[in-house]
Coordinates of C-alpha atoms and ligand atoms in Angstrom, one line a residue:
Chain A
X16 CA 6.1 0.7 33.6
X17 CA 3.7 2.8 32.0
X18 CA 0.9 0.6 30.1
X19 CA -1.4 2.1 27.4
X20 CA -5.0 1.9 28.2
X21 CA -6.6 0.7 25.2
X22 CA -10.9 0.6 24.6
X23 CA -11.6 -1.3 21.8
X24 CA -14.5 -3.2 20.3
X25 CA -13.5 -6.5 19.0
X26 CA -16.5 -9.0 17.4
X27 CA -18.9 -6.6 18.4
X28 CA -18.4 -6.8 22.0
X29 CA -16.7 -3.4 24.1
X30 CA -13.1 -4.8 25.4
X31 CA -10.4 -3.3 27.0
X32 CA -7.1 -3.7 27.4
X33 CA -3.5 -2.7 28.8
X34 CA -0.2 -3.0 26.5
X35 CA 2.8 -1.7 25.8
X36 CA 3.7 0.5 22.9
X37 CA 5.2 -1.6 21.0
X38 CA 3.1 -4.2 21.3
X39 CA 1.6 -5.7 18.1
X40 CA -2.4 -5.8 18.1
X41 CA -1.6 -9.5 17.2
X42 CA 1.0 -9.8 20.0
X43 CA -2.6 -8.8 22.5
X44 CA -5.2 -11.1 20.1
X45 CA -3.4 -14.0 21.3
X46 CA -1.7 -13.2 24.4
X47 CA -3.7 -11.4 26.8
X48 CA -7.1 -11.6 25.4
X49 CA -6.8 -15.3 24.2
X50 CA -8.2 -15.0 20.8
X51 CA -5.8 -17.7 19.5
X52 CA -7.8 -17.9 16.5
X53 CA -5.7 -15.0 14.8
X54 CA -2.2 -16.6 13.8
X55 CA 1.0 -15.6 13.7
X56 CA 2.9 -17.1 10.6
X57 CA 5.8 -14.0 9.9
X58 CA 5.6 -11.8 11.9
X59 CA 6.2 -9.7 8.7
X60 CA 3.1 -8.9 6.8
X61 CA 4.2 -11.6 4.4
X62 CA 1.7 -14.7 5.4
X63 CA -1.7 -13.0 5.9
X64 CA -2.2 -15.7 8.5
X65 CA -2.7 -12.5 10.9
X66 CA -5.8 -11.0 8.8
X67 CA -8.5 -9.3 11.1
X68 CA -10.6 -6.5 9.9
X69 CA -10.1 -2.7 11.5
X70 CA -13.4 -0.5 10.6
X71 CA -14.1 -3.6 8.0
X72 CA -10.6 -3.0 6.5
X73 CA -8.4 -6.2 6.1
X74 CA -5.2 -5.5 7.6
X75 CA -2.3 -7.8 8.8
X76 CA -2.3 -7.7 13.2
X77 CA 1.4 -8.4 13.2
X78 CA 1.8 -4.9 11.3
X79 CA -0.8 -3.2 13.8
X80 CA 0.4 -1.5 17.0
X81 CA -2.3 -2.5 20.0
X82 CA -2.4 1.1 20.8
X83 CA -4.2 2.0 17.8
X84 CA -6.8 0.1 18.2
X85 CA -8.2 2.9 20.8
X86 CA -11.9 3.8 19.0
X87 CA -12.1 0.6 16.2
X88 CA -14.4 -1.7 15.7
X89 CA -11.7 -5.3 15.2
X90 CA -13.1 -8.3 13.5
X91 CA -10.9 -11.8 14.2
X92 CA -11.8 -15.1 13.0
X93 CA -13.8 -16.0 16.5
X94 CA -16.4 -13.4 14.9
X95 CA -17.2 -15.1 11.9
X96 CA -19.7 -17.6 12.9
X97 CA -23.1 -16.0 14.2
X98 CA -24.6 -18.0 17.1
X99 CA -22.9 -20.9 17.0
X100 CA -23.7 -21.3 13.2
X101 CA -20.9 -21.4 10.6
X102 CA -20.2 -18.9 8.0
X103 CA -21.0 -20.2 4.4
X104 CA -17.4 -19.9 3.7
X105 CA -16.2 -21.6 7.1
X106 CA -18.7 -24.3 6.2
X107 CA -17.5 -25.0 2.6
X108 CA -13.6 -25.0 3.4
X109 CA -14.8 -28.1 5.8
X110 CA -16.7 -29.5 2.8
X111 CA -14.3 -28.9 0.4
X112 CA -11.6 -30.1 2.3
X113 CA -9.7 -26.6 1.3
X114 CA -7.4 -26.8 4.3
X115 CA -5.1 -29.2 6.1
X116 CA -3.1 -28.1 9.2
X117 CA -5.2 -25.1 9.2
X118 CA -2.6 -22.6 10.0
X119 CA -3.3 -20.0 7.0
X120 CA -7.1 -21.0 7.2
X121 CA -8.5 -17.9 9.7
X122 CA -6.9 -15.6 7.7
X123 CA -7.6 -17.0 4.2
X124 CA -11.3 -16.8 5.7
X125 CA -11.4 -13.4 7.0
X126 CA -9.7 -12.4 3.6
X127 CA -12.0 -14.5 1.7
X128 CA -15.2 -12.7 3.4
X129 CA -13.3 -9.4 2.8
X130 CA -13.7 -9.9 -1.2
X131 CA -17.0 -11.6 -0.8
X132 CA -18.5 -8.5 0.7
X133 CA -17.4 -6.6 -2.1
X134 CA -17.2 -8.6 -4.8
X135 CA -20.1 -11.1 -4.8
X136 CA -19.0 -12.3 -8.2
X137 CA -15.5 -12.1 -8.2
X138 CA -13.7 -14.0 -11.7
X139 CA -11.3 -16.7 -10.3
X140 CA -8.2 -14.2 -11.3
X141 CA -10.1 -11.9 -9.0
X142 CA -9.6 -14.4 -6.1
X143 CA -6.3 -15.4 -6.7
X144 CA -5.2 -11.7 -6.8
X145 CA -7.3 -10.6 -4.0
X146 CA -5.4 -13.9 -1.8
X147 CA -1.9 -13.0 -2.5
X148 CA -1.2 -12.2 0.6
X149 CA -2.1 -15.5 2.6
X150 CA 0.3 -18.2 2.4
X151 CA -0.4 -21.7 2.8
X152 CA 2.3 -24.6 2.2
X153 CA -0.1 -27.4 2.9
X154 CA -3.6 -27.1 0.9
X155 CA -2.2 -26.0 -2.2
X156 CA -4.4 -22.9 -3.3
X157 CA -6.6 -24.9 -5.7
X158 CA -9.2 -26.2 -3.4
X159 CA -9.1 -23.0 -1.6
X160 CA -9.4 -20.7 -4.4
X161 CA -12.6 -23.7 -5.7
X162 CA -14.5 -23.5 -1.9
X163 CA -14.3 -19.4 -1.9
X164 CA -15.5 -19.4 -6.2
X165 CA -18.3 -22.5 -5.1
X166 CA -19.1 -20.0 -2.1
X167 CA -20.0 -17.0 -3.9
X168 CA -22.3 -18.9 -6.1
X169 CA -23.9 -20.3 -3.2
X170 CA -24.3 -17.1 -1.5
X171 CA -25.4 -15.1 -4.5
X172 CA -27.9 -18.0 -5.2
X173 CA -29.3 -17.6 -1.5
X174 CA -29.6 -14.1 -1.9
X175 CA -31.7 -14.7 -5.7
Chain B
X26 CA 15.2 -2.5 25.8
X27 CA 14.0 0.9 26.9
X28 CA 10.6 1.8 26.6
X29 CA 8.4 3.5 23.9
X30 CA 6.0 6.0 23.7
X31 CA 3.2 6.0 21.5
X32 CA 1.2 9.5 20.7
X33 CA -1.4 9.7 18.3
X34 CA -2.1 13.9 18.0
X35 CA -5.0 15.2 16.7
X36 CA -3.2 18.0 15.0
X37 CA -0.1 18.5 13.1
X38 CA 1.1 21.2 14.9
X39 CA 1.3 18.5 18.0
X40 CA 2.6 16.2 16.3
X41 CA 5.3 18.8 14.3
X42 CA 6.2 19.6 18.3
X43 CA 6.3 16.3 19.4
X44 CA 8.7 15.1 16.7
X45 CA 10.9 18.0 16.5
X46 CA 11.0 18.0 20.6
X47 CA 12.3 14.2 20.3
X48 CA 15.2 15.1 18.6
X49 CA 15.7 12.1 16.1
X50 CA 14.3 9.3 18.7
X51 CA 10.9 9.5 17.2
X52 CA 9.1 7.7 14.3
X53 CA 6.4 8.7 12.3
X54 CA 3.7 5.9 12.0
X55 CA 1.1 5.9 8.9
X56 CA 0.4 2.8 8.0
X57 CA 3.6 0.4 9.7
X58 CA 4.1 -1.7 6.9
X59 CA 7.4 -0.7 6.7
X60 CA 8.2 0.9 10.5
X61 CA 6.3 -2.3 12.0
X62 CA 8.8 -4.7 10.0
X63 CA 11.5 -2.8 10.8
X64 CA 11.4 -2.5 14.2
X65 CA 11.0 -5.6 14.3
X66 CA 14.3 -6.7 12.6
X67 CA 15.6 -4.4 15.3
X68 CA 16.9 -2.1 12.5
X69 CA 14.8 1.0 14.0
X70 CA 14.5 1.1 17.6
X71 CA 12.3 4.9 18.1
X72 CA 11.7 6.3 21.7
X73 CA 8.7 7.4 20.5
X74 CA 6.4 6.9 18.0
X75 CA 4.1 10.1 16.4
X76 CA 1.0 8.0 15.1
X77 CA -0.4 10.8 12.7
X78 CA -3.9 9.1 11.3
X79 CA -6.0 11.0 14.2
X80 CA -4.9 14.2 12.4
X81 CA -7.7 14.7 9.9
X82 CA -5.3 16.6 7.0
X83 CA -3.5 13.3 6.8
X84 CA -6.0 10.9 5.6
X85 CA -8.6 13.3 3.9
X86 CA -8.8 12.8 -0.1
X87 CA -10.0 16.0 -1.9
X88 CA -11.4 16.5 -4.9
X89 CA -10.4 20.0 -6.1
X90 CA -11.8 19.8 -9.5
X91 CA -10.9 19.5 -13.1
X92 CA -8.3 16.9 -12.0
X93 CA -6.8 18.1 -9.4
X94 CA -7.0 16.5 -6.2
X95 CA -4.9 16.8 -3.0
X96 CA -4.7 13.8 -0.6
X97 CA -3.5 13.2 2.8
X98 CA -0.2 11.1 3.1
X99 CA -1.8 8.8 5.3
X100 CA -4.5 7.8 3.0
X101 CA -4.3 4.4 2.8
X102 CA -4.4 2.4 -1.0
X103 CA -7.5 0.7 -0.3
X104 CA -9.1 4.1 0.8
X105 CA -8.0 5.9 -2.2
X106 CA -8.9 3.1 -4.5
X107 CA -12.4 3.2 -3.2
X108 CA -12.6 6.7 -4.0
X109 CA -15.0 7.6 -6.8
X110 CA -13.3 9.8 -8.5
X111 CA -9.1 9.5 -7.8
X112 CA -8.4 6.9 -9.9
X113 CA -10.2 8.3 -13.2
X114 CA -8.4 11.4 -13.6
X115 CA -4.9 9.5 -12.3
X116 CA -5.0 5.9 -13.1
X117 CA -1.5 5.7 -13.2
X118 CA -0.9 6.5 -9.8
X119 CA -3.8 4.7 -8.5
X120 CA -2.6 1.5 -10.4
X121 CA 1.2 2.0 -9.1
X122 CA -0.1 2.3 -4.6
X123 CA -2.2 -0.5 -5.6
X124 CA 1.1 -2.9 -6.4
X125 CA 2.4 -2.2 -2.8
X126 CA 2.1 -5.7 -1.0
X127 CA -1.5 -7.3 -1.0
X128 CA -5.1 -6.5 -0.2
X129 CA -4.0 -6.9 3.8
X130 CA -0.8 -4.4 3.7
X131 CA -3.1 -1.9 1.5
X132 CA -5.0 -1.3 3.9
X133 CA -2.5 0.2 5.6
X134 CA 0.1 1.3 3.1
X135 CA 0.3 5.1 2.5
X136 CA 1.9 7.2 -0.5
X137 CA 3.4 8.9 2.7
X138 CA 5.0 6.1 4.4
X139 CA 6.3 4.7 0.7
X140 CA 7.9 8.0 -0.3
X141 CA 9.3 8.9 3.0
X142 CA 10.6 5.5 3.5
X143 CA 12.9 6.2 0.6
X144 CA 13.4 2.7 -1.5
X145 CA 14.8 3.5 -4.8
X146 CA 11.9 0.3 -5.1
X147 CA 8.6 1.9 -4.1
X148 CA 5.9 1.6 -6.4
X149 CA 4.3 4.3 -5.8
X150 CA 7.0 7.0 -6.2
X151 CA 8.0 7.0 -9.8
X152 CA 3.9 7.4 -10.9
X153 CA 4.3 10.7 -8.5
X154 CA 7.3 11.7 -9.5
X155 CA 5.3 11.6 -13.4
X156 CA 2.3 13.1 -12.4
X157 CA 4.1 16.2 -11.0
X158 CA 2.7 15.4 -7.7
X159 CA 3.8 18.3 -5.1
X160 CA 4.8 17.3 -1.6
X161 CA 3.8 19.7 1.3
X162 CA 5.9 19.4 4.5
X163 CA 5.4 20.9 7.9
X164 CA 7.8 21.3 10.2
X165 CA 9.4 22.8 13.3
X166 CA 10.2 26.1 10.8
X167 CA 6.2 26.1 8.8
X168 CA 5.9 25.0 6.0
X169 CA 6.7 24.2 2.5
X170 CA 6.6 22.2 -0.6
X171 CA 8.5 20.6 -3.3
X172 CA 7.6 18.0 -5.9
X173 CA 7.8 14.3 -5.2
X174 CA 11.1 13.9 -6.8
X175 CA 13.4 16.4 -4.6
X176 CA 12.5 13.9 -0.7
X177 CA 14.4 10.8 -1.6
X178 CA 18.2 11.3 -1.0
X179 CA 19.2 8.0 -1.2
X180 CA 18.4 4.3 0.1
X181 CA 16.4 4.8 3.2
X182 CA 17.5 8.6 3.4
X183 CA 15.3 11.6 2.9
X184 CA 15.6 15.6 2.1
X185 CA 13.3 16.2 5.0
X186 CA 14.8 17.8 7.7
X187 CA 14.8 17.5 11.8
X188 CA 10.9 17.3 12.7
X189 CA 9.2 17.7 9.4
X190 CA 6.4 15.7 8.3
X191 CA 4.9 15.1 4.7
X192 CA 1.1 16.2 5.4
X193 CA -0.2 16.0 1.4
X194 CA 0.3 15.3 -2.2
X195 CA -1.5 17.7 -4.2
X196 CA -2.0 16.5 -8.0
X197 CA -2.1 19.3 -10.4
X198 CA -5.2 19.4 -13.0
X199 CA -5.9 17.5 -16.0
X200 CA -6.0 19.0 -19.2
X201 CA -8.3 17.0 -22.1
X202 CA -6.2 14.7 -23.3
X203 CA -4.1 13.8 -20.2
X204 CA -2.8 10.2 -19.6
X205 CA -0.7 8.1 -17.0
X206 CA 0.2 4.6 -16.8
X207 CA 2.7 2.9 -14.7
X208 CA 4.2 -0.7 -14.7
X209 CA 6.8 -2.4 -12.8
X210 CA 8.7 -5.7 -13.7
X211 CA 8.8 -8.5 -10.9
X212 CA 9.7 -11.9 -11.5
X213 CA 6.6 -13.2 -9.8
X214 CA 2.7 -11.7 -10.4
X215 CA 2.2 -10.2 -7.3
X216 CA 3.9 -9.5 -3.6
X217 CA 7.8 -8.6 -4.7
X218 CA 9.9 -5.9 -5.4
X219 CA 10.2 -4.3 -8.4
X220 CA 13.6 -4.7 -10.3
X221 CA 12.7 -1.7 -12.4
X222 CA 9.1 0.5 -12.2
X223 CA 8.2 3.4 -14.2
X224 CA 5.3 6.0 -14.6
X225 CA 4.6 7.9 -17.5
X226 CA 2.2 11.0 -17.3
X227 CA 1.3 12.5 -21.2
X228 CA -0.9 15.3 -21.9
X229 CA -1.9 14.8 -26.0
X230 CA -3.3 17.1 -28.7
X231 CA -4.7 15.3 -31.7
X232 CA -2.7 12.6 -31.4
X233 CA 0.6 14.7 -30.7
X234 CA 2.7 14.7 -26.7
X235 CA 1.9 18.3 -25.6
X236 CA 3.5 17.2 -22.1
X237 CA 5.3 14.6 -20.7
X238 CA 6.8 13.5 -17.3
X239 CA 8.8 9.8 -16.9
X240 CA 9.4 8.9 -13.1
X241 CA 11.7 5.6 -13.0
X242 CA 12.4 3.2 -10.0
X243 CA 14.5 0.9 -8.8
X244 CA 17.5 1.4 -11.1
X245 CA 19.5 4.2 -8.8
X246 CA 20.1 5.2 -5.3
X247 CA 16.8 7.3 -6.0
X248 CA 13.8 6.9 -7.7
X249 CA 14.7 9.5 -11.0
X250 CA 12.9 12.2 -13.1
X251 CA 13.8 11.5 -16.5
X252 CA 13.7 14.9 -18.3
X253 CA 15.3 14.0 -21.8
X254 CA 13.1 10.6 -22.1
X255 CA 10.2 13.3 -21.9
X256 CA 11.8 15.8 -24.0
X257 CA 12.0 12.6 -26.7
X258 CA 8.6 12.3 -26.6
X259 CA 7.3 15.8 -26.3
X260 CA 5.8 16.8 -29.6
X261 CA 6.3 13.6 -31.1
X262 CA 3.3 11.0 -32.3
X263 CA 4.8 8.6 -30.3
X264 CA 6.4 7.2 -33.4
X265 CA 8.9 4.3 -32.7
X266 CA 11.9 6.7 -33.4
X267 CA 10.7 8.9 -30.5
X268 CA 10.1 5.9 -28.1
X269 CA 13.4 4.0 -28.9
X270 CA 15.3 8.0 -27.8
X271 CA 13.3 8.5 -24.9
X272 CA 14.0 4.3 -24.2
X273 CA 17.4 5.1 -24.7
X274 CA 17.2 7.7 -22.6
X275 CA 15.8 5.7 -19.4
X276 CA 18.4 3.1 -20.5
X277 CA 21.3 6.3 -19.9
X278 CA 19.8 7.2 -16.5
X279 CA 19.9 3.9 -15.0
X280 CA 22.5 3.5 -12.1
X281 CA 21.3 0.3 -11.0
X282 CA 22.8 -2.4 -8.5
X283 CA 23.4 -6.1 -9.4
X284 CA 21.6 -8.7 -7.2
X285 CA 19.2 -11.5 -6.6
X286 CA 16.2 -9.7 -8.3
X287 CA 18.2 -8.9 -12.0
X288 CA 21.4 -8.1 -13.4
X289 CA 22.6 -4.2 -14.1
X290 CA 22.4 -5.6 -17.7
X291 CA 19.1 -6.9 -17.2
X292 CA 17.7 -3.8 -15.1
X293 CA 18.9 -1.3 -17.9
X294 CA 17.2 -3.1 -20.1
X295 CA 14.1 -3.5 -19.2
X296 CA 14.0 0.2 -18.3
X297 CA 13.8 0.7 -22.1
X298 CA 11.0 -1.7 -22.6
X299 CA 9.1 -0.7 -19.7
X300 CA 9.1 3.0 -21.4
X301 CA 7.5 1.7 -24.3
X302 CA 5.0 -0.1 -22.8
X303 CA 4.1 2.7 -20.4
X304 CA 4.0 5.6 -22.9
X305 CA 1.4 3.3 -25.1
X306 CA -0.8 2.7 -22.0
X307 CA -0.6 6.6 -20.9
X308 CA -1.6 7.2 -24.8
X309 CA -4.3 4.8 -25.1
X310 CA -5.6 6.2 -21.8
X311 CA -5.1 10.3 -23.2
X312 CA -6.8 9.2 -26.3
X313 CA -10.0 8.1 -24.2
X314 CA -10.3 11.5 -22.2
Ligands
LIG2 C1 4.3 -7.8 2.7 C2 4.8 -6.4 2.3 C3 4.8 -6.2 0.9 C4 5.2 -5.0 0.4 N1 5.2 -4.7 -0.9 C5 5.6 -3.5 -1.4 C6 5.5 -3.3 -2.8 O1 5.2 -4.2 -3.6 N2 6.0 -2.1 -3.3 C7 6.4 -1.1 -2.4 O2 6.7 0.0 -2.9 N3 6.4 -1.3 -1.1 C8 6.0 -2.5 -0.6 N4 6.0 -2.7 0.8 C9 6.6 -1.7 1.7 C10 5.5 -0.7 2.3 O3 4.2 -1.4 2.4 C11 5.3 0.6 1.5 O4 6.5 1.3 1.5 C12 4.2 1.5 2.2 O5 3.8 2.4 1.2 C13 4.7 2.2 3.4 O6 3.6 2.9 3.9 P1 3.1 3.0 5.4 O7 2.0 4.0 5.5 O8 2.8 1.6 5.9 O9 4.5 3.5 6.1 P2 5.1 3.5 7.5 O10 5.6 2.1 7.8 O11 4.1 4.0 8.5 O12 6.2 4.5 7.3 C14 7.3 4.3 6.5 C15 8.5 5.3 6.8 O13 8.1 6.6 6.5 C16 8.0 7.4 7.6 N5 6.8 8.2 7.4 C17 5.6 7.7 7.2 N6 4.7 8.7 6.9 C18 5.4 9.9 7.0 C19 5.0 11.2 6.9 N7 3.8 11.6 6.6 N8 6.0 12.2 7.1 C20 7.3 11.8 7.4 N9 7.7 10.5 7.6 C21 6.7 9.6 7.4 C22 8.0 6.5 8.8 O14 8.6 7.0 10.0 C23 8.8 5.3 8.3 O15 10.2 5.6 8.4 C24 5.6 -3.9 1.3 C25 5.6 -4.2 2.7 C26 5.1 -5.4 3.2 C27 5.1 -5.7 4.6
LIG3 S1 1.9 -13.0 10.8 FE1 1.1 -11.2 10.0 S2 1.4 -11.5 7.9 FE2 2.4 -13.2 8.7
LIG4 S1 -3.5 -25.5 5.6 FE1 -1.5 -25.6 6.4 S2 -0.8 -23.6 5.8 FE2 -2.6 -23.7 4.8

C-alpha cells in the first residue's frame, strides 16, 4: 500500500500525515490525528457539521480529499479558542444556551466566525442565509441565529 | 476495493496526459462537491483522480476589460464572488454559482465541476448558456472551444471527449446597456434543486432589446438555449405581448420529468413565469449601466 505523504498546517501548528487517496480530510481530522472536535453528520456536504476553514475558506471536511491538504493552512473547531480562553462566540452559545447535544455546534461556530470576519454587522437574514448549510435538529435555529446576532454587537462594541 | 491515485499537476498539459493515459479510469477533481458525494454513494469508483487546482489557468479570474472577463473553471463561487469587478458587469451569473449549495460547498463549487457534471439542474449553467459564455477545452488532440450550451449531452453525460478538460469560460464584453438576471424556483429558500432555473442576458438601446440570450434548466435532458424566447423579445420594449411569446416560448421548449420536486404541468409552467421575472430583472439592471 502506497500512502500519500501529506504536510499540512492545521491551527497554526506544522502537521503531517499519511492517508490514502480517497480518504476524506474529515475521515484524518478525526481518525488519525484525533481532532474529534470536527463532526461527521452526512457524510454528504448536507449538515455543515464538518466546517473547517482551508486558506480561511469555509469548506465541508467530508467533501475534502486529505491529500489536498498538501501546502494549506486548516482551521478546526480545537483552534478557536486562544490560550485556553474562549471565543466570544464559543462563549455566548454557552450563555445563550444556543446548543443542546452539541453535534452541529463546532461547525455552526466555525461558520458563524466565517461571517463574522466578514460581516461584522451582518442583518439577521444575513445570518440565517449565511447558516444554511449547518443543520441542527435539537436547538432550533432561533437561539442560535440570537447568540451569533448578540455576538456581533458585542464584538463590534469591543472593537468601538 | 482497489486503490486510487491522487495527482494534483501543475500544468494542464500533465494533467491532459495523465487523463487521457488513464483511459476512462480517471476523474477530474475541482471542487468535489459533486465527485466527493458520489464516490461516495459508490456511483463513481475512479483509479485515479487528476486534481487540477495546482494548475494556475484553472483558478485565475481575469479581467480583460470593457466586460469581458475569462475565468478558470476551477474558480470557486466564493472566490469569484469576492472578486471586485465579476459580478458588476455579470450579475446574473454571479447570482446563479452563488445558489449552488451553501457558504461551505461554495467554497468549493466551480462553474467547471457544475457544467461538466451535466445536471439538466445546475444553477449555474443556464446564466452561461445566456451570457454566451465560451467553453475552452484541452485535450489529448489541443485545443478548442464551444459555447456553454454545446457540453451537456444529457443527465450526467457530456460532449467532451476521451481526456479533455474544460480549462476557462471566457465572457464576451458588455456593451452600455447590457443586463442579466437569473432565478430559479425551489420549494424551500435555500440548499435544493431547482425544479426549473433560467438566465436571461439583454443588451438595451433606449429602452428597446438590441440582444437577447435565455438559458433554461431543469426542464429537459439538457440545460436549453432558447432562441425564439429571445427572438420574442429582441426589438421589443419588453411590452407584455412580447414577454407572454417569449413565455410561451420557454413553455414550448420544456421537456421536463415528473417527480418529487414538481409536476410536468407545474415545471412548464413556471418556466413561463420565471421568463418574466427574469427579463424585468435583466432590464431593470441594463437600464442602470
Ligand atoms: C450540499 C450540496 C448542495 C448543492 N447544491 C447545488 C445547487 O443548489 N445547485 C447546483 O447546481 N448544484 C448544487 N450542488 C452540486 C455541486 O455543488 C455543483 O454541481 C458544483 O458546481 C460542482 O462543482 P465542483 O467544482 O465541486 O465539481 P467536482 O465535484 O469537482 O466535479 C464535478 C464533475 O465534473 C467533472 N469536472 C470538474 N471539473 C472539470 C473540468 N474542468 N473539466 C472536465 N471535467 C471536470 C468531475 O470529474 C466531476 O465528474 C450541491 C452539492 C452539495 C454537496
Ligand atoms: S458531514 Fe460534512 S456536511 Fe455533513
Ligand atoms: S444541538 Fe443537537 S444538532 Fe444542534
Amino acid at each position: 500500500m502506497s500512502k500519500l505523504h501529506v504536510t499540512t498546517t492545521i491551527n497554526g501548528e506544522p502537521v503531517e500525515y499519511l492517508c490514502d487517496a480517497s480518504a476524506s480530510m474529515l475521515d484524518i481530522l478525526r481518525g488519525p490525528l484525533g481532532l474529534t472536535g470536527t463532526k461527521e453528520g452526512c457524510g454528504s456536504g448536507d449538515c455543515g457539521a464538518c466546517s473547517i476553514t482551508v486558506d480561511g475558506r469555509l469548506v465541508c471536511a467530508c467533501l475534502m480529499l486529505a491529500a489536498e491538504a498538501e501546502g494549506k493552512a486548516i482551521g478546526t473547531i480545537e483552534g478557536m479558542a486562544e490560550h485556553g480562553v474562549l471565543h466570544p462566540l464559543q462563549q455566548k452559545f454557552l450563555e445563550m444556551a444556543a446548543l443542546q447535544c452539541g453535534i452541529c455546534t463546532p461547525g455552526v461556530l466555525m461558520a458563524s466566525k466565517a461571517l463574522l470576519e466578514r460581516n461584522p454587522d451582518p442583518t439577521e437574514e444575513e445570518v440565517r442565509f449565511w447558516l444554511a448549510g449547518n443543520l441542527c435538529r435539537c436547538t432550533g435555529y432561533d437561539k442560535i441565529v440570537r447568540a451569533v446576532m448578540e455576538t456581533a454587537a458585542d464584538m463590534r462594541e469591543t472593537v468601538r | 476495493m482497489t486503490e486510487i491515485r491522487y495527482l494534483a499537476p501543475s500544468t494542464l498539459d500533465e494533467a491532459v496526459k495523465a487523463f487521457a493515459a488513464a483511459s476512462g479510469a480517471a476523474s477530474i477533481l475541482a471542487g468535489g462537491t459533486d465527485l466527493l458525494v458520489q464516490m461516495r454513494a459508490g456511483v463513481r469508483q475512479p483509479g485515479t483522480i487528476i486534481d487540477i487546482k495546482k494548475i494556475a489557468d484553472m483558478t485565475a479570474i481575469e479581467d480583460l476589460g470593457g466586460g469581458a472577463f475569462r475565468i478558470g473553471a476551477a474558480v470557486s463561487g466564493a472566490t469569484l464572488a469576492e472578486h471586485p469587478t465579476f459580478g458588476k458587469a455579470w450579475p446574473g451569473v454571479l447570482e446563479a454559482i452563488n445558489l449552488i449549495g451553501s457558504k461551505q460547498v461554495q467554497g468549493r463549487a466551480s462553474p467547471g465541476g457544475n457544467l461538466c457534471n451535466a445536471s439538466p439542474a445546475g444553477d449555474s449553467v443556464p446564466a452561461m448558456v445566456a451570457a454566451g459564455a465560451v467553453v475552452t477545452i484541452q485535450g489529448p488532440n489541443g485545443r478548442r472551444e464551444v459555447p456553454v450550451e454545446a457540453i451537456p449531452a444529457g443527465p450526467g453525460r457530456t460532449t467532451l471527449t476521451p481526456g479533455e478538460i474544460v480549462v476557462s469560460f471566457t465572457f464576451p464584453k458588455r456593451p452600455k446597456g447590457s443586463g442579466d438576471a437569473y432565478l430559479r424556483m425551489i420549494p424551500r429558500t435555500e440548499m435544493d434543486i431547482a425544479v426549473v432555473g433560467l438566465g436571461v442576458n439583454l443588451v438595451m438601446e433606449g429602452g428597446v432589446v438590441k440582444e437577447a440570450r435565455v438559458g433554461l434548466g431543469a426542464v429537459a435532458p439538457t440545460v436549453l438555449l432558447v432562441e425564439d424566447a429571445a427572438k420574442a423579445l429582441i426589438g421589443s420594449r419588453l411590452e407584455d405581448a412580447a414577454l407572454e411569446k417569449a413565455a410561451e416560448a420557454c413553455r414550448a421548449a420544456c421537456k421536463p420529468i415528473n417527480d418529487k420536486r414538481g409536476t410536468i404541468a407545474y415545471r412548464t409552467k413556471v418556466a413561463g413565469v420565471l421568463l418574466k421575472r427574469v427579463a424585468a430583472i435583466a432590464a431593470q439592471r441594463a437600464g442602470g449601466n
